Amino acid sequence: DVKVTQSSRYLVKRTGEKVFLECVQDMDHENMFWYRQDPGLGLRLIYFSYDVKMKEKGDIPEGYSVSREKKERFSLILESASTNQTSMYLCASSFREGGRTDTQYFGPGTRLTVL
Amino acid sequence: AQRVTQPEKLLSVFKGAPVELKCNYSYSGSPELFWYVQYSRQRLQLLLRHISRESIKGFTADLNKGETSFHLKKPFAQEEDSAMYYCALITDKLIFGTGTRLQVFP
């Protein structure tokens, strides 16, 4: 079974803090993704990565950055957390097939609250 | 533009009633589509993908290229089907719809 783990299930931070969300997958997937999930807005892609040290902006990258130093690990960084970044954050991974993503496997999510 | 539209935010039915969750897409290439499901307090997981043409938990979905649709159907809803359902289109990433919450009442 594919396993995608996220470092925290719940996180509470203060405005202006730097926040790190970690994601690890154990299936040697090339692709990794960070989404945020908000009611009525569905899943919105923040950043994704095809390979180590590679990153691509998604639909809503503002206020976020990412790091992929190892194939199995993909970190999402909030440089200076703001209250509008309060959300559920989902990590996913997949193989890459013919230039497209294959089935994505999701982590359990991190519910971040910024006060 | 590449887009997935799920027009219903909430769909409520009684147990045993048929269910159809609507999904329309916009894509210039050959589409490949998924349905993902998220049960309460569980992670998002794949329900089915159109290329496998299989039925999972009694759900089926047929790709209609003429109507650019990939609606999810089940003839007899069960209470355990209550969940959030997302339609998604494959490109170099997954493009998700905004989701439909299905509530099945006893």
Short mmCIF file of N, CA, C and O in Angstrom, two decimals, chain B residues 17-102:
data_model
loop_
_atom_site.label_atom_id
_atom_site.label_comp_id
_atom_site.label_asym_id
_atom_site.label_seq_id
_atom_site.Cartn_x
_atom_site.Cartn_y
_atom_site.Cartn_z
N ALA B 17 -32.46 5.42 -3.16
CA ALA B 17 -32.73 6.27 -4.32
C ALA B 17 -31.53 6.28 -5.26
O ALA B 17 -30.40 6.07 -4.82
N PRO B 18 -31.77 6.54 -6.55
CA PRO B 18 -30.62 6.64 -7.47
C PRO B 18 -29.87 7.96 -7.24
O PRO B 18 -30.44 8.95 -6.81
N VAL B 19 -28.58 7.90 -7.55
CA VAL B 19 -27.72 9.06 -7.36
C VAL B 19 -26.99 9.36 -8.65
O VAL B 19 -26.51 8.44 -9.32
N GLU B 20 -26.91 10.65 -8.99
CA GLU B 20 -26.07 11.08 -10.10
C GLU B 20 -25.34 12.35 -9.69
O GLU B 20 -25.97 13.38 -9.45
N LEU B 21 -24.03 12.27 -9.62
CA LEU B 21 -23.20 13.43 -9.30
C LEU B 21 -22.63 13.93 -10.62
O LEU B 21 -21.92 13.20 -11.31
N LYS B 22 -22.89 15.19 -10.91
CA LYS B 22 -22.53 15.72 -12.22
C LYS B 22 -21.10 16.26 -12.27
O LYS B 22 -20.62 16.86 -11.31
N CYS B 23 -20.48 16.03 -13.41
CA CYS B 23 -19.14 16.55 -13.66
C CYS B 23 -19.02 16.88 -15.14
O CYS B 23 -19.29 16.03 -15.99
N ASN B 24 -18.62 18.11 -15.43
CA ASN B 24 -18.32 18.51 -16.80
C ASN B 24 -16.90 19.03 -16.87
O ASN B 24 -16.40 19.60 -15.90
N TYR B 25 -16.27 18.84 -18.00
CA TYR B 25 -14.88 19.25 -18.13
C TYR B 25 -14.68 20.06 -19.40
O TYR B 25 -15.48 19.99 -20.34
N SER B 26 -13.56 20.78 -19.39
CA SER B 26 -13.13 21.52 -20.56
C SER B 26 -11.66 21.20 -20.78
O SER B 26 -10.83 21.47 -19.90
N TYR B 27 -11.36 20.57 -21.92
CA TYR B 27 -9.98 20.15 -22.18
C TYR B 27 -9.82 19.92 -23.66
O TYR B 27 -10.63 19.24 -24.27
N SER B 28 -8.74 20.42 -24.24
CA SER B 28 -8.58 20.34 -25.69
C SER B 28 -8.00 19.01 -26.15
O SER B 28 -8.16 18.62 -27.30
N GLY B 29 -7.34 18.29 -25.23
CA GLY B 29 -6.73 17.03 -25.62
C GLY B 29 -7.65 15.86 -25.36
O GLY B 29 -8.87 16.00 -25.22
N SER B 30 -7.06 14.67 -25.30
CA SER B 30 -7.83 13.47 -25.00
C SER B 30 -7.97 13.37 -23.48
O SER B 30 -6.98 13.18 -22.78
N PRO B 31 -9.18 13.48 -22.95
CA PRO B 31 -9.32 13.59 -21.49
C PRO B 31 -9.15 12.26 -20.77
O PRO B 31 -9.51 11.21 -21.28
N GLU B 32 -8.59 12.37 -19.59
CA GLU B 32 -8.55 11.23 -18.68
C GLU B 32 -9.05 11.73 -17.34
O GLU B 32 -8.52 12.70 -16.80
N LEU B 33 -10.06 11.09 -16.80
CA LEU B 33 -10.76 11.62 -15.64
C LEU B 33 -10.86 10.62 -14.50
O LEU B 33 -10.86 9.41 -14.71
N PHE B 34 -10.93 11.18 -13.29
CA PHE B 34 -11.05 10.41 -12.08
C PHE B 34 -12.24 10.90 -11.26
O PHE B 34 -12.65 12.06 -11.37
N TRP B 35 -12.72 10.05 -10.38
CA TRP B 35 -13.53 10.46 -9.25
C TRP B 35 -12.79 10.08 -7.97
O TRP B 35 -12.36 8.93 -7.81
N TYR B 36 -12.65 11.08 -7.09
CA TYR B 36 -12.07 10.86 -5.77
C TYR B 36 -13.18 11.03 -4.74
O TYR B 36 -14.12 11.80 -4.93
N VAL B 37 -13.02 10.36 -3.59
CA VAL B 37 -14.00 10.45 -2.53
C VAL B 37 -13.29 10.69 -1.20
O VAL B 37 -12.18 10.20 -0.98
N GLN B 38 -13.95 11.46 -0.34
CA GLN B 38 -13.42 11.69 1.01
C GLN B 38 -14.53 11.46 2.01
O GLN B 38 -15.47 12.26 2.11
N TYR B 39 -14.44 10.34 2.72
CA TYR B 39 -15.38 10.05 3.80
C TYR B 39 -14.97 10.85 5.03
O TYR B 39 -13.82 11.29 5.17
N SER B 40 -15.92 11.02 5.94
CA SER B 40 -15.68 11.83 7.13
C SER B 40 -14.45 11.34 7.88
O SER B 40 -14.32 10.14 8.15
N ARG B 41 -13.55 12.25 8.16
CA ARG B 41 -12.35 11.97 8.95
C ARG B 41 -11.39 10.99 8.26
O ARG B 41 -10.56 10.37 8.93
N GLN B 42 -11.52 10.82 6.96
CA GLN B 42 -10.59 9.96 6.23
C GLN B 42 -9.89 10.77 5.15
O GLN B 42 -10.32 11.85 4.78
N ARG B 43 -8.81 10.20 4.64
CA ARG B 43 -8.09 10.90 3.60
C ARG B 43 -8.79 10.74 2.25
O ARG B 43 -9.59 9.83 2.05
N LEU B 44 -8.49 11.68 1.38
CA LEU B 44 -9.01 11.64 0.02
C LEU B 44 -8.46 10.40 -0.69
O LEU B 44 -7.27 10.10 -0.59
N GLN B 45 -9.33 9.68 -1.36
CA GLN B 45 -8.88 8.44 -2.02
C GLN B 45 -9.55 8.30 -3.37
O GLN B 45 -10.66 8.80 -3.61
N LEU B 46 -8.88 7.56 -4.24
CA LEU B 46 -9.42 7.33 -5.57
C LEU B 46 -10.64 6.42 -5.49
O LEU B 46 -10.62 5.38 -4.83
N LEU B 47 -11.71 6.82 -6.17
CA LEU B 47 -12.89 5.96 -6.27
C LEU B 47 -12.82 5.18 -7.58
O LEU B 47 -12.86 3.96 -7.59
N LEU B 48 -12.74 5.90 -8.69
CA LEU B 48 -12.58 5.21 -9.95
C LEU B 48 -12.00 6.15 -11.01
O LEU B 48 -12.01 7.36 -10.86
N ARG B 49 -11.46 5.53 -12.07
CA ARG B 49 -10.93 6.29 -13.19
C ARG B 49 -11.55 5.74 -14.46
O ARG B 49 -11.83 4.54 -14.56
N HIS B 50 -11.76 6.61 -15.43
CA HIS B 50 -12.59 6.21 -16.55
C HIS B 50 -11.92 5.15 -17.41
O HIS B 50 -12.60 4.32 -18.00
N ILE B 51 -10.59 5.12 -17.45
CA ILE B 51 -9.97 4.15 -18.35
C ILE B 51 -10.13 2.73 -17.85
O ILE B 51 -10.02 1.78 -18.63
N SER B 52 -10.38 2.55 -16.57
CA SER B 52 -10.52 1.19 -16.07
C SER B 52 -11.94 0.65 -16.27
O SER B 52 -12.14 -0.56 -16.19
N ARG B 53 -12.89 1.55 -16.49
CA ARG B 53 -14.27 1.15 -16.83
C ARG B 53 -14.82 0.11 -15.85
O ARG B 53 -15.43 -0.88 -16.25
N GLU B 54 -14.56 0.31 -14.58
CA GLU B 54 -15.04 -0.65 -13.59
C GLU B 54 -16.06 0.00 -12.67
O GLU B 54 -16.22 1.21 -12.66
N SER B 55 -16.74 -0.84 -11.91
CA SER B 55 -17.69 -0.36 -10.93
C SER B 55 -17.07 -0.54 -9.55
O SER B 55 -16.61 -1.63 -9.21
N ILE B 56 -17.03 0.53 -8.79
CA ILE B 56 -16.47 0.48 -7.45
C ILE B 56 -17.55 0.87 -6.46
O ILE B 56 -18.16 1.93 -6.60
N LYS B 57 -17.81 0.01 -5.47
CA LYS B 57 -18.84 0.25 -4.45
C LYS B 57 -20.19 0.56 -5.11
O LYS B 57 -20.98 1.34 -4.59
N GLY B 58 -20.42 -0.02 -6.28
CA GLY B 58 -21.68 0.17 -6.98
C GLY B 58 -21.75 1.43 -7.84
O GLY B 58 -22.74 1.67 -8.52
N PHE B 59 -20.69 2.23 -7.81
CA PHE B 59 -20.63 3.45 -8.61
C PHE B 59 -20.04 3.17 -9.99
O PHE B 59 -19.11 2.38 -10.12
N THR B 60 -20.57 3.85 -10.99
CA THR B 60 -20.00 3.82 -12.33
C THR B 60 -19.94 5.25 -12.86
O THR B 60 -20.66 6.13 -12.38
N ALA B 61 -19.08 5.45 -13.83
CA ALA B 61 -19.00 6.75 -14.48
C ALA B 61 -18.60 6.52 -15.93
O ALA B 61 -17.63 5.81 -16.19
N ASP B 62 -19.32 7.13 -16.83
CA ASP B 62 -19.02 6.98 -18.26
C ASP B 62 -18.59 8.32 -18.83
O ASP B 62 -19.22 9.36 -18.59
N LEU B 63 -17.52 8.27 -19.58
CA LEU B 63 -17.04 9.48 -20.24
C LEU B 63 -17.87 9.74 -21.48
O LEU B 63 -17.99 8.86 -22.35
N ASN B 64 -18.47 10.91 -21.57
CA ASN B 64 -19.24 11.30 -22.74
C ASN B 64 -18.53 12.49 -23.38
O ASN B 64 -18.66 13.63 -22.92
N LYS B 65 -17.77 12.20 -24.43
CA LYS B 65 -16.95 13.25 -25.04
C LYS B 65 -17.83 14.29 -25.74
O LYS B 65 -17.48 15.47 -25.79
N GLY B 66 -18.97 13.87 -26.25
CA GLY B 66 -19.85 14.81 -26.94
C GLY B 66 -20.40 15.87 -25.98
O GLY B 66 -20.49 17.05 -26.32
N GLU B 67 -20.75 15.42 -24.77
CA GLU B 67 -21.28 16.35 -23.78
C GLU B 67 -20.20 16.82 -22.81
O GLU B 67 -20.50 17.54 -21.87
N THR B 68 -18.98 16.38 -23.03
CA THR B 68 -17.84 16.68 -22.13
C THR B 68 -18.24 16.47 -20.67
O THR B 68 -18.09 17.35 -19.82
N SER B 69 -18.76 15.27 -20.41
CA SER B 69 -19.23 14.98 -19.06
C SER B 69 -18.65 13.66 -18.57
O SER B 69 -18.26 12.78 -19.37
N PHE B 70 -18.63 13.51 -17.26
CA PHE B 70 -18.15 12.29 -16.61
C PHE B 70 -18.95 12.14 -15.32
O PHE B 70 -18.43 12.20 -14.21
N HIS B 71 -20.24 11.95 -15.45
CA HIS B 71 -21.12 11.91 -14.28
C HIS B 71 -20.97 10.59 -13.53
O HIS B 71 -20.85 9.52 -14.13
N LEU B 72 -21.06 10.67 -12.22
CA LEU B 72 -20.93 9.49 -11.35
C LEU B 72 -22.34 9.03 -10.96
O LEU B 72 -23.15 9.83 -10.49
N LYS B 73 -22.58 7.73 -11.12
CA LYS B 73 -23.93 7.23 -10.89
C LYS B 73 -23.93 6.00 -9.99
O LYS B 73 -22.98 5.21 -10.01
N LYS B 74 -25.01 5.87 -9.25
CA LYS B 74 -25.24 4.66 -8.47
C LYS B 74 -26.75 4.43 -8.43
O LYS B 74 -27.50 5.35 -8.12
N PRO B 75 -27.20 3.23 -8.73
CA PRO B 75 -28.65 3.02 -8.82
C PRO B 75 -29.38 3.07 -7.48
O PRO B 75 -30.52 3.51 -7.43
N PHE B 76 -28.69 2.63 -6.40
CA PHE B 76 -29.35 2.58 -5.10
C PHE B 76 -28.39 3.09 -4.03
O PHE B 76 -27.44 2.39 -3.65
N ALA B 77 -28.61 4.30 -3.56
CA ALA B 77 -27.68 4.90 -2.60
C ALA B 77 -27.76 4.23 -1.24
O ALA B 77 -28.84 3.79 -0.81
N GLN B 78 -26.62 4.15 -0.57
CA GLN B 78 -26.53 3.63 0.79
C GLN B 78 -26.06 4.73 1.72
O GLN B 78 -25.38 5.68 1.30
N GLU B 79 -26.39 4.60 3.02
CA GLU B 79 -25.99 5.64 3.96
C GLU B 79 -24.47 5.81 4.00
O GLU B 79 -23.98 6.93 4.15
N GLU B 80 -23.75 4.72 3.82
CA GLU B 80 -22.29 4.80 3.88
C GLU B 80 -21.68 5.49 2.66
O GLU B 80 -20.47 5.71 2.60
N ASP B 81 -22.51 5.83 1.68
CA ASP B 81 -22.02 6.61 0.53
C ASP B 81 -21.90 8.09 0.86
O ASP B 81 -21.35 8.86 0.06
N SER B 82 -22.42 8.51 1.99
CA SER B 82 -22.34 9.92 2.37
C SER B 82 -20.88 10.33 2.46
O SER B 82 -20.10 9.73 3.23
N ALA B 83 -20.50 11.33 1.70
CA ALA B 83 -19.10 11.74 1.61
C ALA B 83 -19.00 12.95 0.69
O ALA B 83 -19.99 13.40 0.12
N MET B 84 -17.77 13.43 0.56
CA MET B 84 -17.46 14.49 -0.39
C MET B 84 -16.87 13.85 -1.63
O MET B 84 -15.95 13.02 -1.51
N TYR B 85 -17.37 14.21 -2.80
CA TYR B 85 -16.91 13.60 -4.05
C TYR B 85 -16.31 14.68 -4.95
O TYR B 85 -16.91 15.75 -5.16
N TYR B 86 -15.14 14.37 -5.47
CA TYR B 86 -14.45 15.30 -6.37
C TYR B 86 -14.19 14.63 -7.72
O TYR B 86 -13.70 13.51 -7.78
N CYS B 87 -14.50 15.36 -8.77
CA CYS B 87 -14.15 14.94 -10.11
C CYS B 87 -12.82 15.61 -10.46
O CYS B 87 -12.57 16.75 -10.04
N ALA B 88 -11.95 14.90 -11.18
CA ALA B 88 -10.64 15.46 -11.49
C ALA B 88 -10.20 15.07 -12.89
O ALA B 88 -10.47 13.96 -13.36
N LEU B 89 -9.50 15.98 -13.54
CA LEU B 89 -9.00 15.81 -14.90
C LEU B 89 -7.49 15.74 -14.87
O LEU B 89 -6.83 16.56 -14.20
N ILE B 90 -6.93 14.78 -15.58
CA ILE B 90 -5.46 14.65 -15.64
C ILE B 90 -4.89 15.54 -16.74
O ILE B 90 -5.33 15.49 -17.88
N THR B 91 -3.89 16.31 -16.35
CA THR B 91 -3.02 16.97 -17.34
C THR B 91 -1.60 16.67 -16.83
O THR B 91 -1.32 15.52 -16.49
N ASP B 92 -0.73 17.66 -16.76
CA ASP B 92 0.54 17.40 -16.07
C ASP B 92 0.31 17.38 -14.55
O ASP B 92 1.19 17.04 -13.78
N LYS B 93 -0.86 17.78 -14.15
CA LYS B 93 -1.28 17.72 -12.76
C LYS B 93 -2.75 17.33 -12.77
O LYS B 93 -3.30 17.06 -13.84
N LEU B 94 -3.34 17.25 -11.59
CA LEU B 94 -4.77 16.97 -11.51
C LEU B 94 -5.52 18.29 -11.34
O LEU B 94 -5.17 19.08 -10.49
N ILE B 95 -6.54 18.48 -12.14
CA ILE B 95 -7.41 19.63 -11.98
C ILE B 95 -8.70 19.14 -11.35
O ILE B 95 -9.41 18.31 -11.93
N PHE B 96 -8.98 19.64 -10.15
CA PHE B 96 -10.15 19.19 -9.40
C PHE B 96 -11.34 20.12 -9.60
O PHE B 96 -11.17 21.34 -9.74
N GLY B 97 -12.53 19.54 -9.54
CA GLY B 97 -13.72 20.34 -9.39
C GLY B 97 -13.85 20.80 -7.94
O GLY B 97 -13.04 20.44 -7.09
N THR B 98 -14.89 21.57 -7.67
CA THR B 98 -15.07 22.12 -6.32
C THR B 98 -15.73 21.14 -5.37
O THR B 98 -15.85 21.42 -4.19
N GLY B 99 -16.15 19.99 -5.88
CA GLY B 99 -16.68 18.95 -5.02
C GLY B 99 -18.18 19.01 -4.82
O GLY B 99 -18.79 20.08 -4.89
N THR B 100 -18.76 17.84 -4.58
CA THR B 100 -20.19 17.73 -4.25
C THR B 100 -20.30 16.89 -2.99
O THR B 100 -19.75 15.79 -2.91
N ARG B 101 -21.00 17.43 -2.01
CA ARG B 101 -21.25 16.64 -0.79
C ARG B 101 -22.52 15.84 -0.99
O ARG B 101 -23.58 16.41 -1.26
N LEU B 102 -22.39 14.53 -0.87
CA LEU B 102 -23.55 13.64 -0.96
C LEU B 102 -24.00 13.27 0.44
O LEU B 102 -23.20 12.79 1.25
#
